[in-house]
Amino acid sequence: MTIVDRLRYDGKRALVVGGATGMGAAAAKSAAELGAEVIVMDYAPVSYDVAKSIQVDLRDTASIDAALEQLDGPVHAVFSAAGIADGTTDLMAINFLGHRHLIERLLERNQLPSGSAICFISSVAGMGWENDLDLLTEFLVTPDFASAQEWVKAHEAEGIIHYGFSKKVVNAYVATQGYPLLKKGIRINAICPGPTDTPLAQSNADLWLTFAQDYRDETGSKVHTPEQMGDVMAFLNSAAAFGISGITLLVDYGHTMASLTNAYPPGKPIIDIIMGRVKL
């Protein structure tokens, strides 16, 4: 088998959750170009050609279960791409809990065979999650969707339930699930995108799309496209990434690492804050 064969998805089914627009749609198209049979689940309608589209509401376990009833046979790649920003109700349900419930149901239904892979979309806002591992673990050990929602409600008054927390949860979930899932032959990873021109980013453009602009100006790089992120996700879920599991991969032209190491001094203060190395 060649590297090209390992990158391809011939004979495989890819499930893209949140694939109507943005990085999810880009990942779906990348997987399709590589030979996958692509199924998209989203609350919004899908406007491009896929093998099948299924409406799902990630806030509702009954909706997720009903969507899975429309899914026959195995899934070899899961792209967990749906997400919303701060100021939106049901943040944790859409950004994480619905995805977790869906993955657990796929496992229960024996629809994630050995050799399959999962890829989430995280965020720079989720970096430094290791500093909060005890709290994140307390949340992650909730046994189901309902108990996790109760945990969220119990902690809302503390002001910790926000977009950044939802992405820290994703990073911690990926890191802690790498081992148990690999015993089933399943890999799990996430990408941590730099600023990417998606509909969600456009709705928060003043903050999201201007982040690290000075670094891009100096390096001659540009805001990422959804297609670039979709390609990275397709790689991580392909057989070519066979030994990669449990990581959140930075895809940001090296901005975070250059800032963290002071190779790019202007970026260090904000990255130190985001990663919890400096307290406000």
mmCIF file of C-alpha atoms in Angstrom:
data_model
loop_
_atom_site.group_PDB
_atom_site.id
_atom_site.type_symbol
_atom_site.label_atom_id
_atom_site.label_comp_id
_atom_site.label_asym_id
_atom_site.label_seq_id
_atom_site.Cartn_x
_atom_site.Cartn_y
_atom_site.Cartn_z
ATOM 1 C CA MET A 1 0.000 0.000 0.000
ATOM 2 C CA THR A 2 1.361 3.426 -0.973
ATOM 3 C CA ILE A 3 1.099 6.716 0.895
ATOM 4 C CA VAL A 4 -1.566 7.742 -1.605
ATOM 5 C CA ASP A 5 -3.571 4.619 -0.765
ATOM 6 C CA ARG A 6 -3.290 5.360 2.954
ATOM 7 C CA LEU A 7 -4.502 8.917 2.450
ATOM 8 C CA ARG A 8 -7.504 7.831 0.445
ATOM 9 C CA TYR A 9 -10.928 6.826 1.779
ATOM 10 C CA ASP A 10 -11.955 4.344 -0.898
ATOM 11 C CA GLY A 11 -14.509 1.919 0.512
ATOM 12 C CA LYS A 12 -14.911 3.998 3.673
ATOM 13 C CA ARG A 13 -17.836 5.957 5.083
ATOM 14 C CA ALA A 14 -17.281 9.359 6.643
ATOM 15 C CA LEU A 15 -19.796 10.925 9.019
ATOM 16 C CA VAL A 16 -19.526 14.698 9.309
ATOM 17 C CA VAL A 17 -21.452 16.164 12.228
ATOM 18 C CA GLY A 18 -21.955 19.852 11.556
ATOM 19 C CA GLY A 19 -21.124 19.609 7.888
ATOM 20 C CA ALA A 20 -23.552 22.110 6.372
ATOM 21 C CA THR A 21 -21.061 24.985 6.340
ATOM 22 C CA GLY A 22 -17.582 26.048 7.388
ATOM 23 C CA MET A 23 -14.835 23.609 8.290
ATOM 24 C CA GLY A 24 -17.289 20.735 8.529
ATOM 25 C CA ALA A 25 -18.419 21.224 4.933
ATOM 26 C CA ALA A 26 -14.792 21.531 3.859
ATOM 27 C CA ALA A 27 -13.882 18.292 5.649
ATOM 28 C CA ALA A 28 -16.826 16.537 4.010
ATOM 29 C CA LYS A 29 -15.701 17.667 0.563
ATOM 30 C CA SER A 30 -12.080 16.706 1.256
ATOM 31 C CA ALA A 31 -13.137 13.221 2.356
ATOM 32 C CA ALA A 32 -15.370 12.865 -0.703
ATOM 33 C CA GLU A 33 -12.515 13.889 -3.006
ATOM 34 C CA LEU A 34 -10.448 11.155 -1.373
ATOM 35 C CA GLY A 35 -13.065 8.542 -2.189
ATOM 36 C CA ALA A 36 -15.276 8.458 0.913
ATOM 37 C CA GLU A 37 -18.996 7.899 1.003
ATOM 38 C CA VAL A 38 -19.945 11.028 2.945
ATOM 39 C CA ILE A 39 -22.920 11.355 5.270
ATOM 40 C CA VAL A 40 -23.608 14.748 6.823
ATOM 41 C CA MET A 41 -25.595 15.362 9.986
ATOM 42 C CA ASP A 42 -26.567 18.948 10.740
ATOM 43 C CA TYR A 43 -29.485 21.002 11.969
ATOM 44 C CA ALA A 44 -29.128 23.250 8.913
ATOM 45 C CA PRO A 45 -29.814 21.987 5.391
ATOM 46 C CA VAL A 46 -26.893 20.719 3.324
ATOM 47 C CA SER A 47 -26.543 22.588 0.024
ATOM 48 C CA TYR A 48 -23.967 20.392 -1.742
ATOM 49 C CA ASP A 49 -24.018 16.807 -2.971
ATOM 50 C CA VAL A 50 -23.429 14.081 -0.380
ATOM 51 C CA ALA A 51 -24.379 10.426 -0.198
ATOM 52 C CA LYS A 52 -26.896 11.244 2.531
ATOM 53 C CA SER A 53 -27.855 14.175 4.736
ATOM 54 C CA ILE A 54 -29.622 13.717 8.061
ATOM 55 C CA GLN A 55 -31.070 16.468 10.212
ATOM 56 C CA VAL A 56 -29.991 16.358 13.844
ATOM 57 C CA ASP A 57 -30.320 18.581 16.887
ATOM 58 C CA LEU A 58 -27.270 18.073 19.094
ATOM 59 C CA ARG A 59 -29.159 19.579 22.042
ATOM 60 C CA ASP A 60 -31.558 16.637 22.056
ATOM 61 C CA THR A 61 -30.474 13.038 22.664
ATOM 62 C CA ALA A 62 -33.698 11.745 21.121
ATOM 63 C CA SER A 63 -32.875 13.615 17.920
ATOM 64 C CA ILE A 64 -29.343 12.187 17.916
ATOM 65 C CA ASP A 65 -30.633 8.661 18.476
ATOM 66 C CA ALA A 66 -33.215 9.087 15.705
ATOM 67 C CA ALA A 67 -30.539 10.354 13.331
ATOM 68 C CA LEU A 68 -28.397 7.315 14.060
ATOM 69 C CA GLU A 69 -31.330 5.043 13.233
ATOM 70 C CA GLN A 70 -31.006 6.391 9.685
ATOM 71 C CA LEU A 71 -27.369 5.343 9.592
ATOM 72 C CA ASP A 72 -26.899 1.765 8.449
ATOM 73 C CA GLY A 73 -23.557 0.017 8.564
ATOM 74 C CA PRO A 74 -20.148 1.089 9.819
ATOM 75 C CA VAL A 75 -18.573 4.531 9.987
ATOM 76 C CA HIS A 76 -14.829 4.693 9.396
ATOM 77 C CA ALA A 77 -14.272 8.405 10.036
ATOM 78 C CA VAL A 78 -16.180 10.808 12.273
ATOM 79 C CA PHE A 79 -15.669 14.540 11.847
ATOM 80 C CA SER A 80 -17.124 16.290 14.910
ATOM 81 C CA ALA A 81 -17.347 19.791 13.495
ATOM 82 C CA ALA A 82 -20.513 21.434 14.846
ATOM 83 C CA GLY A 83 -19.971 24.369 17.172
ATOM 84 C CA ILE A 84 -21.349 27.724 18.282
ATOM 85 C CA ALA A 85 -19.911 30.807 19.964
ATOM 86 C CA ASP A 86 -20.438 32.516 23.308
ATOM 87 C CA GLY A 87 -23.750 34.253 23.861
ATOM 88 C CA THR A 88 -25.670 31.292 22.476
ATOM 89 C CA THR A 89 -27.847 29.015 24.537
ATOM 90 C CA ASP A 90 -26.977 25.330 24.817
ATOM 91 C CA LEU A 91 -23.292 26.039 24.207
ATOM 92 C CA MET A 92 -22.004 22.904 25.939
ATOM 93 C CA ALA A 93 -24.607 20.655 24.332
ATOM 94 C CA ILE A 94 -23.716 21.689 20.794
ATOM 95 C CA ASN A 95 -19.963 22.087 21.238
ATOM 96 C CA PHE A 96 -19.390 18.848 23.116
ATOM 97 C CA LEU A 97 -22.163 16.881 24.797
ATOM 98 C CA GLY A 98 -24.097 16.084 21.642
ATOM 99 C CA HIS A 99 -20.903 14.914 19.972
ATOM 100 C CA ARG A 100 -19.985 12.728 22.940
ATOM 101 C CA HIS A 101 -23.454 11.171 23.030
ATOM 102 C CA LEU A 102 -23.285 10.420 19.310
ATOM 103 C CA ILE A 103 -19.840 8.808 19.576
ATOM 104 C CA GLU A 104 -20.933 6.702 22.540
ATOM 105 C CA ARG A 105 -24.006 5.529 20.646
ATOM 106 C CA LEU A 106 -21.907 4.622 17.604
ATOM 107 C CA LEU A 107 -19.701 2.535 19.881
ATOM 108 C CA GLU A 108 -22.700 0.867 21.509
ATOM 109 C CA ARG A 109 -24.109 0.052 18.075
ATOM 110 C CA ASN A 110 -20.752 -1.398 16.937
ATOM 111 C CA GLN A 111 -20.623 1.103 14.096
ATOM 112 C CA LEU A 112 -17.067 2.310 14.760
ATOM 113 C CA PRO A 113 -14.879 -0.612 13.697
ATOM 114 C CA SER A 114 -11.200 -1.108 14.412
ATOM 115 C CA GLY A 115 -9.230 1.199 12.137
ATOM 116 C CA SER A 116 -11.722 4.051 12.349
ATOM 117 C CA ALA A 117 -10.874 7.553 13.535
ATOM 118 C CA ILE A 118 -12.501 10.634 15.067
ATOM 119 C CA CYS A 119 -11.503 14.271 14.638
ATOM 120 C CA PHE A 120 -12.895 17.236 16.580
ATOM 121 C CA ILE A 121 -12.464 20.956 15.963
ATOM 122 C CA SER A 122 -11.044 22.750 18.979
ATOM 123 C CA SER A 123 -9.813 26.349 19.308
ATOM 124 C CA VAL A 124 -6.974 28.519 20.560
ATOM 125 C CA ALA A 125 -9.461 29.411 23.311
ATOM 126 C CA GLY A 126 -9.091 25.852 24.605
ATOM 127 C CA MET A 127 -5.333 25.953 25.069
ATOM 128 C CA GLY A 128 -3.968 25.655 28.569
ATOM 129 C CA TRP A 129 -6.556 22.995 29.351
ATOM 130 C CA GLU A 130 -3.966 21.014 31.304
ATOM 131 C CA ASN A 131 -4.093 23.653 34.045
ATOM 132 C CA ASP A 132 -7.772 22.851 34.592
ATOM 133 C CA LEU A 133 -7.532 19.085 34.270
ATOM 134 C CA ASP A 134 -9.106 18.335 37.667
ATOM 135 C CA LEU A 135 -12.188 20.419 36.858
ATOM 136 C CA LEU A 136 -12.391 19.084 33.319
ATOM 137 C CA THR A 137 -12.111 15.513 34.576
ATOM 138 C CA GLU A 138 -14.916 16.153 37.055
ATOM 139 C CA PHE A 139 -17.077 17.181 34.119
ATOM 140 C CA LEU A 140 -15.956 14.403 31.785
ATOM 141 C CA VAL A 141 -16.728 11.616 34.255
ATOM 142 C CA THR A 142 -20.412 12.545 34.161
ATOM 143 C CA PRO A 143 -21.918 9.314 32.848
ATOM 144 C CA ASP A 144 -24.403 10.699 30.349
ATOM 145 C CA PHE A 145 -25.857 13.747 28.601
ATOM 146 C CA ALA A 146 -28.415 14.547 31.301
ATOM 147 C CA SER A 147 -25.993 14.401 34.225
ATOM 148 C CA ALA A 148 -23.499 16.517 32.306
ATOM 149 C CA GLN A 149 -26.201 19.120 31.693
ATOM 150 C CA GLU A 150 -26.931 19.150 35.408
ATOM 151 C CA TRP A 151 -23.224 19.701 36.092
ATOM 152 C CA VAL A 152 -23.244 22.642 33.697
ATOM 153 C CA LYS A 153 -26.279 24.193 35.377
ATOM 154 C CA ALA A 154 -24.706 23.759 38.809
ATOM 155 C CA HIS A 155 -21.578 25.645 37.710
ATOM 156 C CA GLU A 156 -23.096 28.406 35.579
ATOM 157 C CA ALA A 157 -23.089 30.904 38.446
ATOM 158 C CA GLU A 158 -19.309 30.503 38.720
ATOM 159 C CA GLY A 159 -18.865 32.046 35.278
ATOM 160 C CA ILE A 160 -16.794 29.160 33.949
ATOM 161 C CA ILE A 161 -19.214 27.892 31.303
ATOM 162 C CA HIS A 162 -18.120 29.690 28.153
ATOM 163 C CA TYR A 163 -16.726 28.990 24.689
ATOM 164 C CA GLY A 164 -13.176 28.552 25.962
ATOM 165 C CA PHE A 165 -14.309 26.004 28.541
ATOM 166 C CA SER A 166 -16.175 24.012 25.891
ATOM 167 C CA LYS A 167 -12.991 23.769 23.841
ATOM 168 C CA LYS A 168 -10.878 22.861 26.866
ATOM 169 C CA VAL A 169 -13.343 20.030 27.403
ATOM 170 C CA VAL A 170 -12.807 18.895 23.810
ATOM 171 C CA ASN A 171 -9.026 18.898 24.274
ATOM 172 C CA ALA A 172 -9.238 16.984 27.549
ATOM 173 C CA TYR A 173 -11.702 14.483 26.061
ATOM 174 C CA VAL A 174 -9.412 13.805 23.114
ATOM 175 C CA ALA A 175 -6.395 13.379 25.407
ATOM 176 C CA THR A 176 -8.136 11.068 27.861
ATOM 177 C CA GLN A 177 -9.950 8.971 25.250
ATOM 178 C CA GLY A 178 -6.864 8.261 23.157
ATOM 179 C CA TYR A 179 -5.924 5.253 25.304
ATOM 180 C CA PRO A 180 -9.286 3.498 25.817
ATOM 181 C CA LEU A 181 -10.347 4.017 22.217
ATOM 182 C CA LEU A 182 -7.053 2.723 20.866
ATOM 183 C CA LYS A 183 -7.718 -0.552 22.678
ATOM 184 C CA LYS A 184 -10.683 -0.813 20.299
ATOM 185 C CA GLY A 185 -8.460 0.121 17.352
ATOM 186 C CA ILE A 186 -9.934 3.632 17.121
ATOM 187 C CA ARG A 187 -7.941 6.866 17.001
ATOM 188 C CA ILE A 188 -9.169 10.267 18.191
ATOM 189 C CA ASN A 189 -7.667 13.707 17.600
ATOM 190 C CA ALA A 190 -8.620 17.342 17.194
ATOM 191 C CA ILE A 191 -7.355 20.331 15.294
ATOM 192 C CA CYS A 192 -6.742 23.698 16.926
ATOM 193 C CA PRO A 193 -7.180 26.155 14.052
ATOM 194 C CA GLY A 194 -5.661 29.568 13.788
ATOM 195 C CA PRO A 195 -8.056 32.270 12.542
ATOM 196 C CA THR A 196 -10.143 30.693 9.784
ATOM 197 C CA ASP A 197 -12.657 32.438 7.543
ATOM 198 C CA THR A 198 -15.859 30.560 8.421
ATOM 199 C CA PRO A 199 -19.420 31.825 8.961
ATOM 200 C CA LEU A 200 -18.919 31.445 12.736
ATOM 201 C CA ALA A 201 -15.693 33.446 12.605
ATOM 202 C CA GLN A 202 -17.321 36.112 10.452
ATOM 203 C CA SER A 203 -19.985 36.602 13.105
ATOM 204 C CA ASN A 204 -17.173 37.341 15.572
ATOM 205 C CA ALA A 205 -14.772 38.863 13.044
ATOM 206 C CA ASP A 206 -13.471 41.760 15.146
ATOM 207 C CA LEU A 207 -12.092 39.312 17.692
ATOM 208 C CA TRP A 208 -11.532 36.039 15.879
ATOM 209 C CA LEU A 209 -10.208 37.116 12.477
ATOM 210 C CA THR A 210 -7.918 39.860 13.778
ATOM 211 C CA PHE A 211 -6.176 37.567 16.270
ATOM 212 C CA ALA A 212 -2.448 37.214 15.412
ATOM 213 C CA GLN A 213 -2.776 39.607 12.474
ATOM 214 C CA ASP A 214 0.614 41.127 13.332
ATOM 215 C CA TYR A 215 2.210 37.671 13.046
ATOM 216 C CA ARG A 216 0.560 37.048 9.691
ATOM 217 C CA ASP A 217 1.694 40.448 8.423
ATOM 218 C CA GLU A 218 5.291 39.703 9.381
ATOM 219 C CA THR A 219 5.322 36.169 7.993
ATOM 220 C CA GLY A 220 3.327 36.875 4.846
ATOM 221 C CA SER A 221 0.663 34.361 5.847
ATOM 222 C CA LYS A 222 -3.079 34.832 5.577
ATOM 223 C CA VAL A 223 -6.216 33.915 7.477
ATOM 224 C CA HIS A 224 -6.809 30.214 6.936
ATOM 225 C CA THR A 225 -9.551 28.904 4.691
ATOM 226 C CA PRO A 226 -12.027 26.202 5.725
ATOM 227 C CA GLU A 227 -10.607 24.033 2.947
ATOM 228 C CA GLN A 228 -7.155 24.089 4.531
ATOM 229 C CA MET A 229 -8.600 22.902 7.836
ATOM 230 C CA GLY A 230 -10.739 20.298 6.095
ATOM 231 C CA ASP A 231 -7.639 18.852 4.461
ATOM 232 C CA VAL A 232 -5.833 18.557 7.812
ATOM 233 C CA MET A 233 -8.847 16.844 9.363
ATOM 234 C CA ALA A 234 -9.056 14.458 6.419
ATOM 235 C CA PHE A 235 -5.387 13.586 6.934
ATOM 236 C CA LEU A 236 -5.836 12.951 10.667
ATOM 237 C CA ASN A 237 -8.762 10.622 10.011
ATOM 238 C CA SER A 238 -6.926 8.768 7.243
ATOM 239 C CA ALA A 239 -4.788 5.663 7.583
ATOM 240 C CA ALA A 240 -1.754 7.816 6.772
ATOM 241 C CA ALA A 241 -1.988 9.247 10.308
ATOM 242 C CA PHE A 242 -1.870 5.739 11.801
ATOM 243 C CA GLY A 243 0.184 6.504 14.936
ATOM 244 C CA ILE A 244 -1.381 9.850 15.805
ATOM 245 C CA SER A 245 -3.949 9.760 18.602
ATOM 246 C CA GLY A 246 -4.943 11.752 21.657
ATOM 247 C CA ILE A 247 -3.578 15.057 20.399
ATOM 248 C CA THR A 248 -4.947 18.474 19.522
ATOM 249 C CA LEU A 249 -2.915 19.626 16.545
ATOM 250 C CA LEU A 250 -2.151 23.335 16.207
ATOM 251 C CA VAL A 251 -2.781 24.569 12.664
ATOM 252 C CA ASP A 252 -1.774 28.223 12.944
ATOM 253 C CA TYR A 253 1.371 28.813 10.864
ATOM 254 C CA GLY A 254 3.425 28.267 14.017
ATOM 255 C CA HIS A 255 2.092 31.368 15.792
ATOM 256 C CA THR A 256 1.462 29.699 19.140
ATOM 257 C CA MET A 257 4.822 27.950 19.375
ATOM 258 C CA ALA A 258 6.744 30.993 18.125
ATOM 259 C CA SER A 259 4.997 33.125 20.735
ATOM 260 C CA LEU A 260 5.349 30.604 23.551
ATOM 261 C CA THR A 261 9.094 30.231 23.022
ATOM 262 C CA ASN A 262 9.587 33.995 22.577
ATOM 263 C CA ALA A 263 10.827 33.437 19.031
ATOM 264 C CA TYR A 264 8.053 35.913 18.212
ATOM 265 C CA PRO A 265 8.089 38.209 21.276
ATOM 266 C CA PRO A 266 4.979 40.292 20.408
ATOM 267 C CA GLY A 267 2.800 37.198 20.651
ATOM 268 C CA LYS A 268 4.120 35.904 23.963
ATOM 269 C CA PRO A 269 1.980 37.970 26.395
ATOM 270 C CA ILE A 270 -1.370 36.886 24.966
ATOM 271 C CA ILE A 271 -0.328 33.250 24.478
ATOM 272 C CA ASP A 272 0.989 33.116 28.051
ATOM 273 C CA ILE A 273 -2.405 34.364 29.249
ATOM 274 C CA ILE A 274 -4.379 31.943 27.072
ATOM 275 C CA MET A 275 -2.261 29.006 28.213
ATOM 276 C CA GLY A 276 -2.568 29.966 31.873
ATOM 277 C CA ARG A 277 1.110 30.749 32.350
ATOM 278 C CA VAL A 278 0.228 34.267 33.468
ATOM 279 C CA LYS A 279 -2.824 35.025 35.579
ATOM 280 C CA LEU A 280 -4.828 38.182 35.010
#
